[in-house]
PDB file of C-alpha atoms in Angstrom:
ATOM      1  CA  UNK A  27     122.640  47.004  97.638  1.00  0.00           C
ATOM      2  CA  UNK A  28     125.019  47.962 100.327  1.00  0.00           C
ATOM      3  CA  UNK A  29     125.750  51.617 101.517  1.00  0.00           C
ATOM      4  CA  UNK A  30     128.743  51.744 100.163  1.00  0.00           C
ATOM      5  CA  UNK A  31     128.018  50.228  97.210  1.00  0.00           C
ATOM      6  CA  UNK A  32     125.743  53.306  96.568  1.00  0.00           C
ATOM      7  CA  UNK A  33     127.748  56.361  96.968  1.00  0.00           C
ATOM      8  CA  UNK A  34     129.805  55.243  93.401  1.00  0.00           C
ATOM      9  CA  UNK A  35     126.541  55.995  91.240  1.00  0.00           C
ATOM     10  CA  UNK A  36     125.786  58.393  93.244  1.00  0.00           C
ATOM     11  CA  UNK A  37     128.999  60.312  93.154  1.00  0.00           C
ATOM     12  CA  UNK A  38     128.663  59.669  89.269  1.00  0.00           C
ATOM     13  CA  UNK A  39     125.192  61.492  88.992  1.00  0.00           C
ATOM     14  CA  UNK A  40     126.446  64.318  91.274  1.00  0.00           C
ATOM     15  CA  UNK A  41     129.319  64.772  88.983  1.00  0.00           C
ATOM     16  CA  UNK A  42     127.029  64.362  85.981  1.00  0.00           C
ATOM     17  CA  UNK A  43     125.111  67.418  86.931  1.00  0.00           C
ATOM     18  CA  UNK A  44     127.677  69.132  88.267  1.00  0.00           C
ATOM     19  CA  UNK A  45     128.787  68.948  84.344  1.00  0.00           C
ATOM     20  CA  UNK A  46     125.626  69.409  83.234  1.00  0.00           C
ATOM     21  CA  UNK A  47     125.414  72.379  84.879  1.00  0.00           C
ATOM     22  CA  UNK A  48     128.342  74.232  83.967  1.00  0.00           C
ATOM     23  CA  UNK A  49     127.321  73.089  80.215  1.00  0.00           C
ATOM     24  CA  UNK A  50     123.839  74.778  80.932  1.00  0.00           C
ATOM     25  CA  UNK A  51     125.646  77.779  81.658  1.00  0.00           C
ATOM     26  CA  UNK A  52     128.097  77.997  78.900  1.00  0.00           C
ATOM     27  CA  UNK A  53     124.845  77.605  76.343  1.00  0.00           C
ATOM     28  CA  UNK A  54     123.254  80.326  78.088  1.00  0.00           C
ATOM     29  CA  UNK A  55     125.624  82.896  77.907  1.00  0.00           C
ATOM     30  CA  UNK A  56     126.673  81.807  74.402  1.00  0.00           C
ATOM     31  CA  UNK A  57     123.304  82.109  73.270  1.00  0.00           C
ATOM     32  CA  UNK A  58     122.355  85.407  74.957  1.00  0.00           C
ATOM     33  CA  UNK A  59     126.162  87.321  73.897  1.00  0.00           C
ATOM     34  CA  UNK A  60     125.019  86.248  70.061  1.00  0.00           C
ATOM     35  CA  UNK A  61     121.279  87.102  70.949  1.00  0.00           C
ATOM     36  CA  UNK A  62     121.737  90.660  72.225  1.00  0.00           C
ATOM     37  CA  UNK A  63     123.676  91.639  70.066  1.00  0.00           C
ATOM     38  CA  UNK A  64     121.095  90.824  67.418  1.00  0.00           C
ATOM     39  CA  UNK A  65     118.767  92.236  69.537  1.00  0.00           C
ATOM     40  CA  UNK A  66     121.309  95.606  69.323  1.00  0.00           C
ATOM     41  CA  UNK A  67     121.537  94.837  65.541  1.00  0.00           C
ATOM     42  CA  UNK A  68     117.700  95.165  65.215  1.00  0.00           C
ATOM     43  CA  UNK A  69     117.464  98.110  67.620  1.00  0.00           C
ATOM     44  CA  UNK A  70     119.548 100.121  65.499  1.00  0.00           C
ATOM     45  CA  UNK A  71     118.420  99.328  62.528  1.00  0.00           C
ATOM     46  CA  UNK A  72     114.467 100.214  63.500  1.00  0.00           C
ATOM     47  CA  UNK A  73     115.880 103.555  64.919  1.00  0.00           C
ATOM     48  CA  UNK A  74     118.073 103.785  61.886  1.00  0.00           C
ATOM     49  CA  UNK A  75     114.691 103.642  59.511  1.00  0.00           C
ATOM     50  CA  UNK A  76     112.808 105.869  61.534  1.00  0.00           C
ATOM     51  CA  UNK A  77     115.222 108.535  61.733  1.00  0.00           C
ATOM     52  CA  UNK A  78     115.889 108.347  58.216  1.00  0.00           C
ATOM     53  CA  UNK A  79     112.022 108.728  57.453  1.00  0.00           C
ATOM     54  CA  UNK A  80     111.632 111.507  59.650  1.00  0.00           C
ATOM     55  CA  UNK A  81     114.903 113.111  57.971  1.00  0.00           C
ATOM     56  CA  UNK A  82     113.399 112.387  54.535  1.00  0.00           C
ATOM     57  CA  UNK A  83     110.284 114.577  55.894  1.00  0.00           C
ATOM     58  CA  UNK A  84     111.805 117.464  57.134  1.00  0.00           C
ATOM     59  CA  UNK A  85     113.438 117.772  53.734  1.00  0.00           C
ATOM     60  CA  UNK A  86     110.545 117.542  52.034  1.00  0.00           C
ATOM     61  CA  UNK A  87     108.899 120.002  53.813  1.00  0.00           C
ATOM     62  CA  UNK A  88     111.864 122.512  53.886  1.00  0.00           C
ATOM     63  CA  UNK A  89     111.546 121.790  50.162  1.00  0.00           C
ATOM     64  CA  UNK A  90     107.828 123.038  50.168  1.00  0.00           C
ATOM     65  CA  UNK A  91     108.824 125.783  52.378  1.00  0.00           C
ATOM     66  CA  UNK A  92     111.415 127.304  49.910  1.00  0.00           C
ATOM     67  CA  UNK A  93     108.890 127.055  46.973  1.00  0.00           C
ATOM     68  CA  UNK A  94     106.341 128.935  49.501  1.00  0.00           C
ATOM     69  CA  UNK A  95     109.382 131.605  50.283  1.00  0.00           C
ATOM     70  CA  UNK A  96     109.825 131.910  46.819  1.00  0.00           C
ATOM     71  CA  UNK A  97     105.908 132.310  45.534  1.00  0.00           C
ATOM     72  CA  UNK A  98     106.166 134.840  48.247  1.00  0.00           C
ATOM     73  CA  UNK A  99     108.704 137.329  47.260  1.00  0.00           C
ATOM     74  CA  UNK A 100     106.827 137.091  43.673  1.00  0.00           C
ATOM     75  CA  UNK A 101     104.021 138.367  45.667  1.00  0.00           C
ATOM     76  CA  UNK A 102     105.777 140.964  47.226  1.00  0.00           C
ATOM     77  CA  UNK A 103     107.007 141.873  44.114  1.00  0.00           C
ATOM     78  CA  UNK A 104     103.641 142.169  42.867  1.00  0.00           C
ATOM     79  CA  UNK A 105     102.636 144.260  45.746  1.00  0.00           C
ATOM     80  CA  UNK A 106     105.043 146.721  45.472  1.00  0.00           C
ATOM     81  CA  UNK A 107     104.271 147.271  41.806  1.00  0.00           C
ATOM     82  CA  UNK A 108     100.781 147.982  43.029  1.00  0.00           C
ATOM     83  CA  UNK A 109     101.673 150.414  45.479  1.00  0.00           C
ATOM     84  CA  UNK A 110     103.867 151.945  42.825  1.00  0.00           C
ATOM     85  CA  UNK A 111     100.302 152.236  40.538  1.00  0.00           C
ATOM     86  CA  UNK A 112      98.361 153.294  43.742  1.00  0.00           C
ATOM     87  CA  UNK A 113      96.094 156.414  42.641  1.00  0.00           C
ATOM     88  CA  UNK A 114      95.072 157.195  46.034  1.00  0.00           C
ATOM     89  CA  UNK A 115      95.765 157.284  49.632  1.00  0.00           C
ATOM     90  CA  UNK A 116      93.539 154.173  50.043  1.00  0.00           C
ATOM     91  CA  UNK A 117      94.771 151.858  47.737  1.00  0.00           C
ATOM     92  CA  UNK A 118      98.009 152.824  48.937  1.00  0.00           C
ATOM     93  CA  UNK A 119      97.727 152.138  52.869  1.00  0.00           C
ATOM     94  CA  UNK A 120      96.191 148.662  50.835  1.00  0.00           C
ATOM     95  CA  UNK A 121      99.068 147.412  49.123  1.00  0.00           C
ATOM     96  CA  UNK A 122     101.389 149.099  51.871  1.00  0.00           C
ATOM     97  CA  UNK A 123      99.569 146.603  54.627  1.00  0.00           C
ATOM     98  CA  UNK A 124      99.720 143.551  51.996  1.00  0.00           C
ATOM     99  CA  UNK A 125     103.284 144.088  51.364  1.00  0.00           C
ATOM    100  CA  UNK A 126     104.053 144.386  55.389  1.00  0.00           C
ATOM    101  CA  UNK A 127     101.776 140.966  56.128  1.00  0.00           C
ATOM    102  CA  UNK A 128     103.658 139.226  52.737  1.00  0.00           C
ATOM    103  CA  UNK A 129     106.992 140.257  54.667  1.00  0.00           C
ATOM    104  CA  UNK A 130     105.808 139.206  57.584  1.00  0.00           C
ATOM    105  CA  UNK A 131     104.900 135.682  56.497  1.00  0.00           C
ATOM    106  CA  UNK A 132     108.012 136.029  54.194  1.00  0.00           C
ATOM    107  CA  UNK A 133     110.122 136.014  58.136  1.00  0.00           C
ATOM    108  CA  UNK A 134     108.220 133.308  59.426  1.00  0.00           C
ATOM    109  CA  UNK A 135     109.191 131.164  56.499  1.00  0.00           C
ATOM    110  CA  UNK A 136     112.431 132.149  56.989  1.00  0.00           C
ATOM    111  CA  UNK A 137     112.565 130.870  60.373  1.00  0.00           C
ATOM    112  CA  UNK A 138     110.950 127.677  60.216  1.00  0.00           C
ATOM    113  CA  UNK A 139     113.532 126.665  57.386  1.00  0.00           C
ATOM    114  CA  UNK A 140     116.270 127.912  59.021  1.00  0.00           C
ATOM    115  CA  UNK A 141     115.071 125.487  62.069  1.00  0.00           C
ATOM    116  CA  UNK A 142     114.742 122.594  59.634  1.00  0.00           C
ATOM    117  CA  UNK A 143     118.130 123.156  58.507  1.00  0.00           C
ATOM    118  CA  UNK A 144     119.418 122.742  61.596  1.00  0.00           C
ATOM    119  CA  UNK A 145     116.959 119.910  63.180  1.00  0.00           C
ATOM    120  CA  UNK A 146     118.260 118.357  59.399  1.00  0.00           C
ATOM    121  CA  UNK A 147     122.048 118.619  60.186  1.00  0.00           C
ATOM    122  CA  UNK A 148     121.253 117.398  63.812  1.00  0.00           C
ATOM    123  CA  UNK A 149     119.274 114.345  62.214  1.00  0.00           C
ATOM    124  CA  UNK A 150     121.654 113.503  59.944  1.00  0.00           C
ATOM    125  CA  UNK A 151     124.759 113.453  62.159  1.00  0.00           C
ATOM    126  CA  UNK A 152     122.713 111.362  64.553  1.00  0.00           C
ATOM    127  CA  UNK A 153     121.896 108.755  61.650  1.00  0.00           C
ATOM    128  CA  UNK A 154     125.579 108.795  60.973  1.00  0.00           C
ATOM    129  CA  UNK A 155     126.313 107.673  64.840  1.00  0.00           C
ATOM    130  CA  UNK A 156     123.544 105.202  64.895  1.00  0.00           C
ATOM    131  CA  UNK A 157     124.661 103.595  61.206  1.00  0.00           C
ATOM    132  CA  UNK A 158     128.235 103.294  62.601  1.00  0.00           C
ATOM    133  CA  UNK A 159     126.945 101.562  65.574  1.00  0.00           C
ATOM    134  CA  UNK A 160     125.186  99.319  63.177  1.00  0.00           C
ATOM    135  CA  UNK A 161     127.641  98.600  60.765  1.00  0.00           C
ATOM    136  CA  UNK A 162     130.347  97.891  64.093  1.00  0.00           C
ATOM    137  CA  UNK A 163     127.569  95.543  65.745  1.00  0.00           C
ATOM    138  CA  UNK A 164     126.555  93.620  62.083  1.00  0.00           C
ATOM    139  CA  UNK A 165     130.860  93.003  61.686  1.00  0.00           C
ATOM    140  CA  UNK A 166     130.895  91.715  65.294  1.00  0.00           C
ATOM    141  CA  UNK A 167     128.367  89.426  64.654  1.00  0.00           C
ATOM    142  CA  UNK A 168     129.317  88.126  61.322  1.00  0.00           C
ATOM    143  CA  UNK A 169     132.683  87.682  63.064  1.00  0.00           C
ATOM    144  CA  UNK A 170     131.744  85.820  65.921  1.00  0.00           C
ATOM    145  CA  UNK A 171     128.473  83.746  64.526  1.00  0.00           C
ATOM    146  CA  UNK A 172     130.345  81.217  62.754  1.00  0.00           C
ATOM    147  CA  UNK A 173     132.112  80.729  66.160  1.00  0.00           C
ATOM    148  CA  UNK A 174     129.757  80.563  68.359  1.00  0.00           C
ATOM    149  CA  UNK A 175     127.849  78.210  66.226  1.00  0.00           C
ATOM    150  CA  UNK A 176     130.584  75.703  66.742  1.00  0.00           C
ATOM    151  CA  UNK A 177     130.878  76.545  70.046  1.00  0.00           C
ATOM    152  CA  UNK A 178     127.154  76.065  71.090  1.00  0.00           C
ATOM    153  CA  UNK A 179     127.263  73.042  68.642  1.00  0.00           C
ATOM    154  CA  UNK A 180     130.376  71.155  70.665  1.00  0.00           C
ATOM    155  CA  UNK A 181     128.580  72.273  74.077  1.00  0.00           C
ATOM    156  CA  UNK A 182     124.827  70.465  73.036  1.00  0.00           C
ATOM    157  CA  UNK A 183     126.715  67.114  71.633  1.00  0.00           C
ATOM    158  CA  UNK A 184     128.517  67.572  75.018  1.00  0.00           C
ATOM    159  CA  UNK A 185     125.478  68.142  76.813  1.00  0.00           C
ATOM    160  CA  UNK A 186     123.406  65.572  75.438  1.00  0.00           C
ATOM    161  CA  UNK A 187     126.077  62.437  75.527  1.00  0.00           C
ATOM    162  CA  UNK A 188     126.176  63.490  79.469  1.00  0.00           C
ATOM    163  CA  UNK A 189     122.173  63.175  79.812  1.00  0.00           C
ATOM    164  CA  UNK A 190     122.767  59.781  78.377  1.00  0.00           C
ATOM    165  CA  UNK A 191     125.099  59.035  80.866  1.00  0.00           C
ATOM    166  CA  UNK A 192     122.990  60.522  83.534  1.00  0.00           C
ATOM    167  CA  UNK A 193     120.178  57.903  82.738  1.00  0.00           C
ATOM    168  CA  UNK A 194     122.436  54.939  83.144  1.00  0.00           C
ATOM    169  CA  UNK A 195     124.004  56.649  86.193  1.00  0.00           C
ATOM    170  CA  UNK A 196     120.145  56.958  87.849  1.00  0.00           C
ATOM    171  CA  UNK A 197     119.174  53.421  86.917  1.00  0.00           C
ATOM    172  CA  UNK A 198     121.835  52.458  89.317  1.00  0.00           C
ATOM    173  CA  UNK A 199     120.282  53.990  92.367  1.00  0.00           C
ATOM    174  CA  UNK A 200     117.423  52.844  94.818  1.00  0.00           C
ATOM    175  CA  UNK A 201     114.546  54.789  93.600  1.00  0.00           C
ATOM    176  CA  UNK A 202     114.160  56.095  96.931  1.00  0.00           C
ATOM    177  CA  UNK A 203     117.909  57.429  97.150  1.00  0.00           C
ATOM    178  CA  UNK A 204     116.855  59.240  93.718  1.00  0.00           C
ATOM    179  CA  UNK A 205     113.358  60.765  94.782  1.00  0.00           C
ATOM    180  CA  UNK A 206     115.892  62.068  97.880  1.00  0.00           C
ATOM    181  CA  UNK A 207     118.534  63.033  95.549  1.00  0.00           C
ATOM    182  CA  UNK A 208     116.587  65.387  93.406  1.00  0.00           C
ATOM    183  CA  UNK A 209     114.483  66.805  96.170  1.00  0.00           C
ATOM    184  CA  UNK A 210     117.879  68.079  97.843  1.00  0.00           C
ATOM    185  CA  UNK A 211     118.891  68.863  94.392  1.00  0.00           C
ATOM    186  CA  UNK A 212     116.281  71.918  94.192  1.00  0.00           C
ATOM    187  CA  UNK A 213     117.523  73.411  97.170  1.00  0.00           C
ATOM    188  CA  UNK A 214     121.817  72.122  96.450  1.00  0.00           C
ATOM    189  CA  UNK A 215     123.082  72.276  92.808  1.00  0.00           C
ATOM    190  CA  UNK A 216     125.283  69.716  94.310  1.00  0.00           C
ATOM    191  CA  UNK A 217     123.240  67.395  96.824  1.00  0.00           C
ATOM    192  CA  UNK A 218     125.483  65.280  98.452  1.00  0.00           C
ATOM    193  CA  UNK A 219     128.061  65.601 100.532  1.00  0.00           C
ATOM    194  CA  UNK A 220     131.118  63.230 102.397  1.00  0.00           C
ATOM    195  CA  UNK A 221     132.573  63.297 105.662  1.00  0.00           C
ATOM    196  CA  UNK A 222     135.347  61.651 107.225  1.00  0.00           C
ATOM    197  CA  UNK A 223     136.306  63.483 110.476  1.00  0.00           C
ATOM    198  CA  UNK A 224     132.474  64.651 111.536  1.00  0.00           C
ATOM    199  CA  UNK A 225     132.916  67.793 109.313  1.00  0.00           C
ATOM    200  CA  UNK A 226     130.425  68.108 106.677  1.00  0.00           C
ATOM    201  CA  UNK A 227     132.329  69.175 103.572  1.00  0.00           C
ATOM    202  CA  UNK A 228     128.763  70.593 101.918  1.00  0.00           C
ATOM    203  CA  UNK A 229     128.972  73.354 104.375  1.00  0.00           C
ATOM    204  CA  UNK A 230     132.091  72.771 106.835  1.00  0.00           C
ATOM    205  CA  UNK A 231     130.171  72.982 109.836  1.00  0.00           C
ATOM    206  CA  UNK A 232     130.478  69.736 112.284  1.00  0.00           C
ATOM    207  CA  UNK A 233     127.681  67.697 112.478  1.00  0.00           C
ATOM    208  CA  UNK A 234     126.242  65.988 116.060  1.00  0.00           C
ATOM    209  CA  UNK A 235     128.509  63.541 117.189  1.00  0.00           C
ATOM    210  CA  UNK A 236     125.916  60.859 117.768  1.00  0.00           C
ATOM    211  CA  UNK A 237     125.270  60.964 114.006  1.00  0.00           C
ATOM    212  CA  UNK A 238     128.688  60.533 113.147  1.00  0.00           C
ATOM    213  CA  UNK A 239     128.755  57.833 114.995  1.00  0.00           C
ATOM    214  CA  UNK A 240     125.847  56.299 113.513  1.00  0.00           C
ATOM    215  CA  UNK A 241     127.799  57.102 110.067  1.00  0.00           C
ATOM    216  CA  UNK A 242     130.670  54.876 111.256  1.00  0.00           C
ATOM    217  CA  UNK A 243     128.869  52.024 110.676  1.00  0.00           C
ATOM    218  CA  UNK A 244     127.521  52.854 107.133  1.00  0.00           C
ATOM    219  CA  UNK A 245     124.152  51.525 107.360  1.00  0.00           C
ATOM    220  CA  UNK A 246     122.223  54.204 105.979  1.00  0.00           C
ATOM    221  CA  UNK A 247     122.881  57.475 104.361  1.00  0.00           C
ATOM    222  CA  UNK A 248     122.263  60.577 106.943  1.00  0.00           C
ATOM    223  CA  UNK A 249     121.236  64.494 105.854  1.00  0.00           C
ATOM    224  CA  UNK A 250     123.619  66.932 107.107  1.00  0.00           C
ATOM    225  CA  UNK A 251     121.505  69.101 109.550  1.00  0.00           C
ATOM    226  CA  UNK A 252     122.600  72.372 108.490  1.00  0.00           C
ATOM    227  CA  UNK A 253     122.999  72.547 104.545  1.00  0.00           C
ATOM    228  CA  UNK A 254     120.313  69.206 104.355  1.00  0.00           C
ATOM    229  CA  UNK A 255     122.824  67.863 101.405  1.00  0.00           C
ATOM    230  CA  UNK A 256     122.872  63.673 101.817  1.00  0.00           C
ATOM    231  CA  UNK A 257     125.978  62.455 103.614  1.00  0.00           C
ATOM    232  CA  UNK A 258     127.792  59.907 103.755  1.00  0.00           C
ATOM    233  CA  UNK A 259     130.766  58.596 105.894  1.00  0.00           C
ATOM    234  CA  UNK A 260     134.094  58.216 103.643  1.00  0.00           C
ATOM    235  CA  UNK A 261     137.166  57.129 105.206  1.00  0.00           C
ATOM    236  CA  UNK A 262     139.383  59.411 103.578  1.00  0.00           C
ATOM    237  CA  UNK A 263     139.779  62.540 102.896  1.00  0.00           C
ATOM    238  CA  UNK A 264     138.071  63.707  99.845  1.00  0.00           C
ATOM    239  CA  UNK A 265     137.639  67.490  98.040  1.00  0.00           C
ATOM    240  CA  UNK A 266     135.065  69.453  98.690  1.00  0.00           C
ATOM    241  CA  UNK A 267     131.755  69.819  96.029  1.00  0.00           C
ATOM    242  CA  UNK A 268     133.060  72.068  93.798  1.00  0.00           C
ATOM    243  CA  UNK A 269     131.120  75.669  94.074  1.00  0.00           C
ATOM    244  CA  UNK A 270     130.777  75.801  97.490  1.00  0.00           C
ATOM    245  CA  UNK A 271     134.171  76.994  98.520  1.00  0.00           C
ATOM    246  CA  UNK A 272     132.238  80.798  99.337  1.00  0.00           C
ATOM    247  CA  UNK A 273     129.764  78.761 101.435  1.00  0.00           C
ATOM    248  CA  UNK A 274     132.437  77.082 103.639  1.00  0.00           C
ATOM    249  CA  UNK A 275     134.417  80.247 103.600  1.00  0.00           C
ATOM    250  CA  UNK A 276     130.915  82.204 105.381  1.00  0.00           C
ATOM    251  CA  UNK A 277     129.617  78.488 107.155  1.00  0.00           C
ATOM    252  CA  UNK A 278     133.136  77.841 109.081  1.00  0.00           C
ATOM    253  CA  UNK A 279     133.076  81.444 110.680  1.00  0.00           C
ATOM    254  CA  UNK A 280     129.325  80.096 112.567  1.00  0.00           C
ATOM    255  CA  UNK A 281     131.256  77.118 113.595  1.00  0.00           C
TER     256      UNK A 281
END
């Protein structure tokens, strides 16, 4: 199998992947737009519950609070009657000292319910932010989903008819061209490379002219020395491999 009869398939497989890859990509952000915001959906949702339990337990004890405030002023109440009954000095300065402790404690209760009621209105505008967020991330992704779905669906019928075709497209090749092919192909998304004028249009830089040269005569496939993509002599002009218009824009500069 000549030389040129080579750089057909070879062209075919480059484009293959070249598709491949840009099919890769599409999945990928398809599938992590949809996936984060579930993963946004969920986030909320945990924060949503355990806001909602902590809310539910600063009512409750605000609730036991205001029972406590109210068995309280009963108490003081109480107190005050005994101080009214008081026969002497001493149970006087008594009841006096239990009715200043009960108003004490009476404050303190006073206090800590007046800071529930506002850690409560603090929790419960927050749980109205979060459950907005929620309900406008749930109606994106119901909205988009169905989409999406299709979307990814098209892409992996796509994807997989153009593995198909990548298999017949490597069956034409010399397994050694392959083996060659793929081991550039883990440095190059797109491994090969033409040249018609002694320009490599991988990387735009000029390669030696005693391997151009050799090129002319299309015996054997050569490796560009400075972007190590497999070249091969065409003898027209042909567009460069798509993606690498930033590296010749940075590459022709060194030339």
């Amino acid at each position: 199998m000549s030389i040129r009869d080579q750089i057909a398939p070879l062209e075919e497989l480059a484009t293959i992947d070249d598709d491949l890859r840009r099919l890769e990509e599409q999945i990928g952000k398809q599938r992590g737009s949809l996936e984060g915001m579930r993963t946004e959906a969920g986030g909320l949702e945990a924060r949503l519950k355990a806001d909602r339990e902590m809310l539910s337990q600063m009512e409750k004890t605000r609730s036991e609070l205001q029972i406590e405030l109210r068995q309280m002023t009963q108490q003081i109440e109480r107190s005050r009657e005994k101080l009214a009954r008081s026969r002497n000095e001493r149970e006087s300065n008594a009841a006096q000292r239990e009715i200043e402790e009960l108003r004490k404690l009476h404050r303190d209760r006073e206090e800590e319910i007046e800071r529930l009621n506002t850690a409560t209105e603090a929790a419960k505008k927050s749980i109205d932010v979060t459950d907005g967020k929620y309900r406008n991330i749930t109606q994106q992704i119901e909205g988009t989903a169905e989409g999406t779905t299709r979307q990814l669906d098209a892409a992996e019928t796509q994807r997989a008819a153009r593995v198909k075709e990548r298999e017949l497209a490597v069956k034409k090749l010399p397994t050694t061209l392959y083996r060659r092919y793929e081991s550039v192909r883990t440095r190059r998304p797109h491994p090969i490379a033409a040249t018609h004028d002694g320009t490599c249009l991988g990387c735009h830089l000029t390669i030696p002219p005693m391997m151009f040269q050799k090129m002319l005569r299309q015996a054997e496939f050569e490796q560009c020395p400075h972007c190590r993509r497999i070249l091969y002599y065409t003898p027209a002009p042909v567009r460069a491999p798509e993606g690498d218009a930033a590296e010749g824009s940075s590459t022709s500069s060194r030339a």
